[in-house]
CSV table of C-alpha atoms in Angstrom, one decimal:
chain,number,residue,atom,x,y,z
A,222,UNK,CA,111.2,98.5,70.9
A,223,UNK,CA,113.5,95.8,70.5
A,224,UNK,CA,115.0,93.9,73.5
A,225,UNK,CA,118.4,95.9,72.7
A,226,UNK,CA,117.1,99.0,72.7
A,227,UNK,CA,115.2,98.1,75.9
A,228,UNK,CA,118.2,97.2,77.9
A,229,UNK,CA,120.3,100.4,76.3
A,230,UNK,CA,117.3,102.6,76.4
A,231,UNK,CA,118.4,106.2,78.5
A,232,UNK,CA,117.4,104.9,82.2
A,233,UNK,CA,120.4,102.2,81.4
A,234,UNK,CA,122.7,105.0,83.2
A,235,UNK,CA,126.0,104.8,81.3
A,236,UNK,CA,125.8,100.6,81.9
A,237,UNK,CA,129.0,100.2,79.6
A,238,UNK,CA,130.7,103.2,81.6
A,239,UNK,CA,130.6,101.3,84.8
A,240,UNK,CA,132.2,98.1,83.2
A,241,UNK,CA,135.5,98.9,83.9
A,242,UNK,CA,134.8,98.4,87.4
A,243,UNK,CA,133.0,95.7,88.2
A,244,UNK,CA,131.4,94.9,91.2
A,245,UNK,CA,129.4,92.7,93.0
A,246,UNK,CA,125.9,93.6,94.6
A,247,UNK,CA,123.8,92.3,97.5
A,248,UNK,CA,119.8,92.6,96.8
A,249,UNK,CA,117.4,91.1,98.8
A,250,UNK,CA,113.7,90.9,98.0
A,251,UNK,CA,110.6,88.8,98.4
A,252,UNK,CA,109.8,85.9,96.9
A,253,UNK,CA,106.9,87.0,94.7
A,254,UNK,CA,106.5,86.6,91.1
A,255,UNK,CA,107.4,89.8,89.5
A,256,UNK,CA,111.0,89.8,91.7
A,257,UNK,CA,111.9,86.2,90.6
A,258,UNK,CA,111.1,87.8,87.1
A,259,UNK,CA,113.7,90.5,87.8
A,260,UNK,CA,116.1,87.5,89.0
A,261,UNK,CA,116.2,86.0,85.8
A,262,UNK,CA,116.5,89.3,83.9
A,263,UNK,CA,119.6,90.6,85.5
A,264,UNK,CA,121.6,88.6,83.8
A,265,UNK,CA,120.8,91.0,81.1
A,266,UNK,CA,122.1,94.0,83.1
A,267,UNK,CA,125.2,91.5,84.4
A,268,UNK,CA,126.3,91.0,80.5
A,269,UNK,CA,126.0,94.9,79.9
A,270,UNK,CA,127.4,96.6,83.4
A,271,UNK,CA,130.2,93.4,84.3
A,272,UNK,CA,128.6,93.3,87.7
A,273,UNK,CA,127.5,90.9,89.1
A,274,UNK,CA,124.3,90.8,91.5
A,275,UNK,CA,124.4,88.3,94.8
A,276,UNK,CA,120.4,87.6,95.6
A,277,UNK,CA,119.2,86.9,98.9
A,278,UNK,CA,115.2,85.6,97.9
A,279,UNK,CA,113.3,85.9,101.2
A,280,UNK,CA,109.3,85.0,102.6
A,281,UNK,CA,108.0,88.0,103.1
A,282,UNK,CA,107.6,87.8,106.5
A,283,UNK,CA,111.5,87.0,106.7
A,284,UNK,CA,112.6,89.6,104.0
A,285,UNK,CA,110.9,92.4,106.6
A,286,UNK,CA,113.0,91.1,109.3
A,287,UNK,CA,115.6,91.0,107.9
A,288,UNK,CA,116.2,94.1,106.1
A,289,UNK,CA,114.8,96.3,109.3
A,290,UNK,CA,117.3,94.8,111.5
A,291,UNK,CA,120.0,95.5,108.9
A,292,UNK,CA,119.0,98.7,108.3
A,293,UNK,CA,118.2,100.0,112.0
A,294,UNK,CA,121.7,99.1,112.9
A,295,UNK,CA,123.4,100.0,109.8
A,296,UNK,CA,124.8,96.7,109.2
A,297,UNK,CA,125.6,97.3,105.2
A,298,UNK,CA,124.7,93.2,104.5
A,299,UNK,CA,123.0,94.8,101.4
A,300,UNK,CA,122.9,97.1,99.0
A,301,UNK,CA,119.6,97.3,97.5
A,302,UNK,CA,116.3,96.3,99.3
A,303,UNK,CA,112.9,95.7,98.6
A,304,UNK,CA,110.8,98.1,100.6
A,305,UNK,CA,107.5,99.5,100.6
A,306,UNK,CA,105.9,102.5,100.6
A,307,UNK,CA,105.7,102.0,104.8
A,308,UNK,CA,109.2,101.8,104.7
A,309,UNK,CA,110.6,104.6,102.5
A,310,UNK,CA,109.4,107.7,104.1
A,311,UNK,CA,110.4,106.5,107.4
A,312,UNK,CA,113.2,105.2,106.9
A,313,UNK,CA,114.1,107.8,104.5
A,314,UNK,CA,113.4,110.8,106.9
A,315,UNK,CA,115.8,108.8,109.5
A,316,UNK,CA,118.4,109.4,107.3
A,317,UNK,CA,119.2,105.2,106.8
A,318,UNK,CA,118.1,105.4,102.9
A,319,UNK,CA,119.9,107.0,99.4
A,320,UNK,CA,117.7,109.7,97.7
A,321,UNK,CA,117.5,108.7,94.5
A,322,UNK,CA,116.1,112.1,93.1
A,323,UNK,CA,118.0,113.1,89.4
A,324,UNK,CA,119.3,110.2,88.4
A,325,UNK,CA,120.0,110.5,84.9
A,326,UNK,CA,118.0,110.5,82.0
A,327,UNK,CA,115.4,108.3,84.3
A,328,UNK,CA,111.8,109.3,83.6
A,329,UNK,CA,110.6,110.7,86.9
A,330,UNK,CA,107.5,112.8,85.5
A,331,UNK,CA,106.0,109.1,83.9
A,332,UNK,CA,105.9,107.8,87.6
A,333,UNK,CA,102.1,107.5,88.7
A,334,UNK,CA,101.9,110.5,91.1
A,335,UNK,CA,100.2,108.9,94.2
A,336,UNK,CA,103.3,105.7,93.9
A,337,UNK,CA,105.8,108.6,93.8
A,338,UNK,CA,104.2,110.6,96.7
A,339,UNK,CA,104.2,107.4,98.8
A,340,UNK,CA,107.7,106.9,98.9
A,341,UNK,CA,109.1,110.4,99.5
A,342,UNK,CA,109.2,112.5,102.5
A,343,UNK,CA,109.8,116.0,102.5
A,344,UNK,CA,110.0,116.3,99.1
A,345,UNK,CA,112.6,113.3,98.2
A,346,UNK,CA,112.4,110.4,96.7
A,347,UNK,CA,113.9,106.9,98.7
A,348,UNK,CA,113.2,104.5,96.5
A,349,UNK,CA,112.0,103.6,92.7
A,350,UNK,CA,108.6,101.6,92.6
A,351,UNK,CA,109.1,98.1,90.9
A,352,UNK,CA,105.3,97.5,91.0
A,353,UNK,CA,102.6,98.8,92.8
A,354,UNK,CA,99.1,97.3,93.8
A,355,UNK,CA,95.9,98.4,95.8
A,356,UNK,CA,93.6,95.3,96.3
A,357,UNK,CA,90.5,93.6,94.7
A,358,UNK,CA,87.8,90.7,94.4
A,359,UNK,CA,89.2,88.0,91.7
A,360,UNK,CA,86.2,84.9,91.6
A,361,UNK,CA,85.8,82.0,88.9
A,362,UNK,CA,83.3,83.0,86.2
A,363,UNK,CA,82.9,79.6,85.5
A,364,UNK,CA,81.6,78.4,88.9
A,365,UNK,CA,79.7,82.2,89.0
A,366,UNK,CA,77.6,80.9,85.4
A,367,UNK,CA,76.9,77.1,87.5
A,368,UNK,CA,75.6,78.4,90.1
A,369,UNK,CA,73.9,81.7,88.7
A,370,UNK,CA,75.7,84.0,90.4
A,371,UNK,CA,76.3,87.5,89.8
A,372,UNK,CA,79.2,89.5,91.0
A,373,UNK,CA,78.4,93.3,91.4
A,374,UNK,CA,81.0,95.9,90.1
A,375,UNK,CA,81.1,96.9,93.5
A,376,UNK,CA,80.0,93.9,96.3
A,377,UNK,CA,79.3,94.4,99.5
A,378,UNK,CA,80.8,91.3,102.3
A,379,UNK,CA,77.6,90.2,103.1
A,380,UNK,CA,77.3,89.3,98.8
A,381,UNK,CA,80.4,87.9,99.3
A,382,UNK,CA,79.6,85.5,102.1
A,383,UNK,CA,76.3,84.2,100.5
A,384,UNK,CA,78.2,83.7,97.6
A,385,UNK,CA,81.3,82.0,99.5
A,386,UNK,CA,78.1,79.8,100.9
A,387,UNK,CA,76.7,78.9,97.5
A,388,UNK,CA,80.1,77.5,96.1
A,389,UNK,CA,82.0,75.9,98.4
A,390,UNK,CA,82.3,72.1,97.6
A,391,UNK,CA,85.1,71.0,100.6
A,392,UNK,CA,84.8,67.6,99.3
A,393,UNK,CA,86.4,68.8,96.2
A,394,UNK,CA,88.1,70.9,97.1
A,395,UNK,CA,86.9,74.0,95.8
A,396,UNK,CA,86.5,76.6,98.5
A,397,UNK,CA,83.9,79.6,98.5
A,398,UNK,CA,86.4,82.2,99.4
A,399,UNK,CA,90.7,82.5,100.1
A,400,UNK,CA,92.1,85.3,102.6
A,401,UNK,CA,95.3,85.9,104.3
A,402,UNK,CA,95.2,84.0,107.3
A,403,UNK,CA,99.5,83.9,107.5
A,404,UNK,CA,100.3,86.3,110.8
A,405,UNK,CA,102.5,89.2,109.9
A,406,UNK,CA,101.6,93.2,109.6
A,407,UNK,CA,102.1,92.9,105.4
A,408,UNK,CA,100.1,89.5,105.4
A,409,UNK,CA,96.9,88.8,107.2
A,410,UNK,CA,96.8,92.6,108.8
A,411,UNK,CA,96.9,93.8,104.9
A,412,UNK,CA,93.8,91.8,104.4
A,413,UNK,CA,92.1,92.4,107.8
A,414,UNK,CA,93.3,96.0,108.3
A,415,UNK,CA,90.9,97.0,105.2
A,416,UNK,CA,88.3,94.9,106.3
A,417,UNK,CA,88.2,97.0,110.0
A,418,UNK,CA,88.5,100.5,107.6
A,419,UNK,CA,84.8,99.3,106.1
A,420,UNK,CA,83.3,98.0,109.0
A,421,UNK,CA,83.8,101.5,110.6
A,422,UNK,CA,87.2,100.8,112.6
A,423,UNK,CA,90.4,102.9,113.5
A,424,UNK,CA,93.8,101.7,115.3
A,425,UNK,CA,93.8,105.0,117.2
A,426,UNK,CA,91.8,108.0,117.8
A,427,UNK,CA,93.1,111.2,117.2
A,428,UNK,CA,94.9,111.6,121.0
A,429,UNK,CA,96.8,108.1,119.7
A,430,UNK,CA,94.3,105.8,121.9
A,431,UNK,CA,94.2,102.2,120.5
A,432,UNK,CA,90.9,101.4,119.5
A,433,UNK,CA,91.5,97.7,118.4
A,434,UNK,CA,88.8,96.2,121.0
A,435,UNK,CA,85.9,98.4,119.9
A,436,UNK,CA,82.8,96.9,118.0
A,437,UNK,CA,84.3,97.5,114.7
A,438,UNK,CA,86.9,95.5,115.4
A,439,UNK,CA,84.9,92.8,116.8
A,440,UNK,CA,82.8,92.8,113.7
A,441,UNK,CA,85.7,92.7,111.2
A,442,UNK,CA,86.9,89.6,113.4
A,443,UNK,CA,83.6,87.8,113.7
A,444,UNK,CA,83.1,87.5,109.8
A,445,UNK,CA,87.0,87.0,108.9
A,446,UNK,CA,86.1,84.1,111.1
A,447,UNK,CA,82.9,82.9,110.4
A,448,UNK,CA,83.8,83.1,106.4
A,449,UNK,CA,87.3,81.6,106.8
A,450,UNK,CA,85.8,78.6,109.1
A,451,UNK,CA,82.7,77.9,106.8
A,452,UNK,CA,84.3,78.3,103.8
A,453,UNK,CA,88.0,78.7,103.6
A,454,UNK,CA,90.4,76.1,103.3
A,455,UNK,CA,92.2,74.1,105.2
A,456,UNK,CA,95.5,75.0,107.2
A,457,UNK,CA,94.6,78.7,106.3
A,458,UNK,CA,96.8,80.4,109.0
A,459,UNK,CA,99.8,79.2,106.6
A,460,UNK,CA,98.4,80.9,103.5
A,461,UNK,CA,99.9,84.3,102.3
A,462,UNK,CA,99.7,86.0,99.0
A,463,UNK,CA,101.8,83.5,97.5
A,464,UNK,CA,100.5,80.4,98.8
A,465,UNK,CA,97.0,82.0,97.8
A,466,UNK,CA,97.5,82.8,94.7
A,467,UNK,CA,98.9,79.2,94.0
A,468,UNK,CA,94.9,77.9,95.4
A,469,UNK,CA,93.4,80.4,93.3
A,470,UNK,CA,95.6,79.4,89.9
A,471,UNK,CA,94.9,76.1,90.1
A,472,UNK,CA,91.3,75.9,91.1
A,473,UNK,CA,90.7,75.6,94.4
A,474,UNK,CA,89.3,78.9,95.2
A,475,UNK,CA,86.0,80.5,94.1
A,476,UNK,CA,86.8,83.8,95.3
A,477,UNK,CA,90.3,85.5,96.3
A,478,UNK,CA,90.6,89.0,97.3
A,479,UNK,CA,94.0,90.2,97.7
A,480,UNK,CA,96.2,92.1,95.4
A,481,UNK,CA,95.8,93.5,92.2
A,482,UNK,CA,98.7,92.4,91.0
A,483,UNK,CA,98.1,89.1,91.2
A,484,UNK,CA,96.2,89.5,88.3
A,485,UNK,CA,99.0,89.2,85.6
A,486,UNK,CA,99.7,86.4,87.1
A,487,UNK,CA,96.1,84.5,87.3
A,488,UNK,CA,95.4,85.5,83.7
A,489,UNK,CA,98.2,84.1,82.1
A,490,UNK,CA,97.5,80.7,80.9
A,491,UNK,CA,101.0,79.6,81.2
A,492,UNK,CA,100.9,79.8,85.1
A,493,UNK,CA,97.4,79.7,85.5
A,494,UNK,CA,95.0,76.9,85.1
A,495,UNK,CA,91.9,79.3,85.3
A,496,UNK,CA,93.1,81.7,83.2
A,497,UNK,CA,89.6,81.7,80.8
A,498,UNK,CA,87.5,81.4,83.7
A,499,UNK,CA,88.6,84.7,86.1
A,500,UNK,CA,86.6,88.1,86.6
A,501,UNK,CA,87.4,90.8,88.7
A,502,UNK,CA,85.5,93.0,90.7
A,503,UNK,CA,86.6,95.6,93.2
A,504,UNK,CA,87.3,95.4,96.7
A,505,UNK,CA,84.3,94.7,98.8
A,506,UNK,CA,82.8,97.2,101.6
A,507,UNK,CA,81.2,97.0,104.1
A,508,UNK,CA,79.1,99.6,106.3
A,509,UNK,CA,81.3,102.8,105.2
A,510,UNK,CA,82.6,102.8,101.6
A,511,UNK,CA,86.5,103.9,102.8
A,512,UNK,CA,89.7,102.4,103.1
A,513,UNK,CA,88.1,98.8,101.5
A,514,UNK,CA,91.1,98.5,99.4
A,515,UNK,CA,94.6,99.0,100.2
A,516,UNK,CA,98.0,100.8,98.7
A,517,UNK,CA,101.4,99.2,98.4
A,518,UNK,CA,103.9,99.7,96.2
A,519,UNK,CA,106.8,97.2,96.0
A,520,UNK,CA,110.0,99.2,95.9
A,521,UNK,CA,114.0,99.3,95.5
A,522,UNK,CA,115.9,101.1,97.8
A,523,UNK,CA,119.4,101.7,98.8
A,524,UNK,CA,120.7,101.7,102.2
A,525,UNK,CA,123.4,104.6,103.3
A,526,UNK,CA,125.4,101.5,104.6
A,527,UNK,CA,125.8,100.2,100.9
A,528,UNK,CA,129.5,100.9,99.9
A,529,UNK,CA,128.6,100.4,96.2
A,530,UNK,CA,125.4,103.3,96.1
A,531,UNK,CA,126.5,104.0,92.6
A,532,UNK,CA,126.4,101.1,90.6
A,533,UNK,CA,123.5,100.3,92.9
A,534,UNK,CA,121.4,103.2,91.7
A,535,UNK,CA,122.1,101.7,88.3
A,536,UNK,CA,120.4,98.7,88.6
A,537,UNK,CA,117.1,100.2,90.6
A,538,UNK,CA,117.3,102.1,87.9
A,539,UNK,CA,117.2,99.6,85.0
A,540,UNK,CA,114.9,97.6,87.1
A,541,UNK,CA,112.2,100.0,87.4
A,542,UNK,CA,112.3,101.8,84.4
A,543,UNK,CA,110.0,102.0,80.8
A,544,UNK,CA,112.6,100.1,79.0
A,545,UNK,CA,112.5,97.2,82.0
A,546,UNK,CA,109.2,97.2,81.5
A,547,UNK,CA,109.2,96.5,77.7
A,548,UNK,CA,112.1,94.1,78.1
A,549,UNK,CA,109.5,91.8,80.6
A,550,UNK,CA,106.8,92.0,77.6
A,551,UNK,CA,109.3,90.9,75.1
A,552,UNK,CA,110.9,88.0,77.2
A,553,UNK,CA,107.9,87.0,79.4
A,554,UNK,CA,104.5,88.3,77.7
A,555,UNK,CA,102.5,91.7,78.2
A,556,UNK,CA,100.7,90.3,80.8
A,557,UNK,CA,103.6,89.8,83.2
A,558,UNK,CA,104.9,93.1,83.3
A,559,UNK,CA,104.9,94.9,86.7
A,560,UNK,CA,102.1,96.8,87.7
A,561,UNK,CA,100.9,100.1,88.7
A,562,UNK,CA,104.3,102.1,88.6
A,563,UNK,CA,104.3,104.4,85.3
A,564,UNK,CA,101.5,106.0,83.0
A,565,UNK,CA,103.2,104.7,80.1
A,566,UNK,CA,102.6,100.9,80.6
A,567,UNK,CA,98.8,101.8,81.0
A,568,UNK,CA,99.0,103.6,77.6
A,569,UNK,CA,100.9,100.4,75.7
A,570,UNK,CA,98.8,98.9,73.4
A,571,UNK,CA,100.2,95.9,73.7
A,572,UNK,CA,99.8,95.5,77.5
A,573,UNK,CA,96.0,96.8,77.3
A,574,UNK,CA,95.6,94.1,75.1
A,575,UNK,CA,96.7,91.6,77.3
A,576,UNK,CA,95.9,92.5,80.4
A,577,UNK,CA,91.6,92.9,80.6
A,578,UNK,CA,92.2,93.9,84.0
A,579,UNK,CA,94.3,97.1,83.4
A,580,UNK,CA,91.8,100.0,83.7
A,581,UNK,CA,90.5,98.4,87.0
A,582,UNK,CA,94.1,98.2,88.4
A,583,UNK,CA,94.9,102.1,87.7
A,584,UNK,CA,91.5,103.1,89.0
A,585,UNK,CA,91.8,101.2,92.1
A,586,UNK,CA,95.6,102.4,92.4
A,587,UNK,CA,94.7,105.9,92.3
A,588,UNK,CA,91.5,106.1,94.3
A,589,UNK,CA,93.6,104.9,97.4
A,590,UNK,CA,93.9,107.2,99.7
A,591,UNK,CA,96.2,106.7,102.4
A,592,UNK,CA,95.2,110.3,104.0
A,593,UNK,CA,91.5,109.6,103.9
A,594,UNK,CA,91.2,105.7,104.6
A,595,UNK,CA,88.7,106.3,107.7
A,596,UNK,CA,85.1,106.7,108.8
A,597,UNK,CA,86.3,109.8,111.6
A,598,UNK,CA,89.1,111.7,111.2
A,599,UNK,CA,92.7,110.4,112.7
A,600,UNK,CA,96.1,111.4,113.1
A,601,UNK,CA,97.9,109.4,111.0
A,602,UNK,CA,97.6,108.0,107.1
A,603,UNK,CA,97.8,104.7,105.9
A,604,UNK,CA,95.0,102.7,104.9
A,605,UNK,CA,96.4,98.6,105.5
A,606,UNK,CA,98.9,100.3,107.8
A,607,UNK,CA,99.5,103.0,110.2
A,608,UNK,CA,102.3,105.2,108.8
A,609,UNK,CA,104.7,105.4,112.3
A,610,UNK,CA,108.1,103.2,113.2
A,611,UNK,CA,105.7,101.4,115.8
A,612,UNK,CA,103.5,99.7,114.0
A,613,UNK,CA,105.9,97.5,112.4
A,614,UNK,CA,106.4,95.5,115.8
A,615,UNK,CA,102.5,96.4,116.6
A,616,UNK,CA,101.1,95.2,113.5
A,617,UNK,CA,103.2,91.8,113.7
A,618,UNK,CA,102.2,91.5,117.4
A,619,UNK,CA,98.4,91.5,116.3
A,620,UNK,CA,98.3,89.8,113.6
A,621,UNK,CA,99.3,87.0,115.1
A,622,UNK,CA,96.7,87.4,117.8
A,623,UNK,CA,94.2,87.4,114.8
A,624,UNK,CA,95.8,84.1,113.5
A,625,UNK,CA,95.7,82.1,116.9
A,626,UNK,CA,92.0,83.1,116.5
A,627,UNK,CA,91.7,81.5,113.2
A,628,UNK,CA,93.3,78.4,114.2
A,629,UNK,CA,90.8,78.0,117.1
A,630,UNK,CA,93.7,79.1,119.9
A,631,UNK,CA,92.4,82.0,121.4
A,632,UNK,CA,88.4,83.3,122.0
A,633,UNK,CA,87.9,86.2,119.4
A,634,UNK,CA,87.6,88.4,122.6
A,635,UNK,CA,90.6,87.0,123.9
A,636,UNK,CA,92.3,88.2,120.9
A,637,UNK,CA,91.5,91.2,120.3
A,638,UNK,CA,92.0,91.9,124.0
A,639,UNK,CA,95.4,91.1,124.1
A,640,UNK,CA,95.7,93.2,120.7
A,641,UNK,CA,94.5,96.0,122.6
A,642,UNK,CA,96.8,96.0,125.0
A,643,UNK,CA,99.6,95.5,123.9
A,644,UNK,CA,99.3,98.4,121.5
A,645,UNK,CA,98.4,100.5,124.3
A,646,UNK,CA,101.7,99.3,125.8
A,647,UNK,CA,104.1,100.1,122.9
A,648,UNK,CA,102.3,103.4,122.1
A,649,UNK,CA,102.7,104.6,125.7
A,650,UNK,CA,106.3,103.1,125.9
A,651,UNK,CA,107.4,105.1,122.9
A,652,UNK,CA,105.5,108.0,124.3
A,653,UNK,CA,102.8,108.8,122.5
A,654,UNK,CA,100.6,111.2,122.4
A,655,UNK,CA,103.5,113.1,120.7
């Protein structure tokens, strides 16, 4: 498909129909590679539609801020946000979000199932996916051969601490092993909250009790800890996906486990500088197989507030559709298309060509279970994240208990203590058990 055709393609919406009014839009998003991607391209959809799109290119931590208060007090700053799939039910069942069922000639039915599912509620949809990711073990083949190492298809973390041993070089700067460590419920809780799934843990049993200072917990803490201190590198409490992912790409980390969509990104040799030398393996486990990998889908959602909903459901629209996606292989390479959002990119030769890693990201995509992330049964699904308003403020609040632990601030009891109850404080102050 040509990049015409890709920018006319059905999912386009009428673009030349909306022309003759011209308007301009507010999106704000993250500051991740596939959204500054998008940035770049919409000049495309500007030329074709006469609008014109304001951006407002947020941290991630910041972009959540933001776009909750806006949205909680229906301040209409923007008229497209990027959301996840923690966001869009919620939000969408309180009524603050566009459903963006039946939009025209946009292909619904090519939607992976379990990305769709995630961001509906009661049957509608609240926002388009623009890519979606689950989470797994990235390591240097090249240090792997050195050393003669072995990663498993499937490692456990007690592989992946003798292995974060064997090859860190601190001298060098070449560290065995890079985690989240930046506070904030989407950054080091996405990590750690997968990593208290495998060790046995839950946030709440099933009359809504926090359960963050039980032994799980305290084992998930003691290795983050012990394998971040011995092994990480420096300053770790300010490293994110992003500033992660920029260790990993030029060399500095042995192994990374974070999200699989990184991977477009560390096997393209124009960004990366270990392009040749990466492997991939799944997420690790630890004593119970479950929830050792996470869901999230990166999404584009409209506010009720927006004054502009139409030619804003023109633009998700573009922006998350097959023809987007072909436009981003023509412009930018197969291997930096978005992920994980539609069946069709993981039948495209041309992107199973470039992208080794493809089968492992769909697998891993659909074998998340957000309603079956736990060793015992609970009330409530998520699997990096507990799917109620609270744990927004909840998951912040301990996250950034785990990072003063990190940084040497606060005892590892202390920490998880303080997790405890405070959780116990919002849950009972927004009355729960429900």
């Amino acid at each position: 498909m040509s990049m015409k055709n890709a920018l006319f393609g059905a999912t386009a919406l009428a673009l030349i129909g909306l022309a003759a009014h011209a308007e301009e839009i507010t999106i704000a998003t993250v500051n991740n590679g596939d959204m500054i991607i998008m940035q770049e391209l919409s000049s495309k959809w500007e030329e074709a539609t006469g609008n014109k799109v304001n951006w407002v290119v947020l941290e991630e931590n910041v972009l959540r801020e933001r776009v909750t208060t806006d949205i909680a007090t229906q301040g209409g700053q923007y008229d497209i946000m990027t959301i996840g799939s923690y966001e869009a039910p919620i939000w969408g069942k309180q009524g603050w979000l566009t459903v963006l069922d039946g939009l025209e000639g946009y292909d619904y039915d090519d939607l992976i199932p379990a990305v769709r599912a995630g961001l509906s509620s009661d049957g509608m949809l609240f926002a388009l996916p623009f890519y979606a990711e689950s989470s797994f073990t990235m390591y240097r083949t090249d240090l792997f051969k050195a050393a003669n190492l072995t990663m498993p298809e499937q490692p456990t973390y007690a592989q992946i601490a003798e292995f974060a041993a064997a090859l860190t070089k601190k001298d060098a700067e070449q560290y065995g092993i890079c985690l989240r460590g930046k506070p904030g419920w989407g950054e080091n809780m996405a990590f750690f909250g997968t990593l208290v799934n495998t060790n046995g843990g839950i946030w709440f049993d099933d009359k809504w009790v926090p359960q963050l200072d039980q032994k799980p917990w305290q084992d998930a803490l003691a290795y983050y800890l012990d394998v971040m201190t011995k092994y990480g590198p420096p300053g770790a409490t300010s490293n994110g996906f992003n500033e992660n992912q920029a260790l990993f790409q030029t060399g500095k980390c042995a192994i990374w486990i974070d999200a699989t969509s990184a991977a477009g990104r560390v096997f393209d040799p124009t960004q990366s500088q270990v392009a040749k030398d990466v492997g991939f393996a799944v997420a690790p486990h630890a004593s119970v197989d479950k929830g050792n990998a996470w869901f999230w889908a990166w999404s584009l959602a409209i506010p009720t507030s927006s004054k502009k909903a139409e030619v804003a459901k023109n633009f998700v629209a573009w922006a998350t559709s097959k023809e987007y996606v072909e436009l981003v292989g023509a412009e930018k390479g197969w291997v930096a298309v978005p992920p994980g959002t539609r069946m069709s990119t993981y039948k495209n030769q041309n992107y199973i060509d470039a992208a080794p890693f493809a089968a492992t990201v769909l697998s891993a995509i659909e074998g998340a279970n957000p309603d079956d992330a736990t060793a015992v049964p609970v009330p409530y699904s998520g699997i990096q994240y507990v799917s109620i308003p609270e744990f927004q403020g909840i998951g912040t609040s301990v996250g950034q208990n785990i990072s003063a632990a990190l940084a040497g601030q606060t005892p590892a009891a202390d920490a998880l203590a303080a997790s405890q109850a405070t959780t116990a404080r919002e849950m009972a102050r927004a009355g729960y058990p429900k």
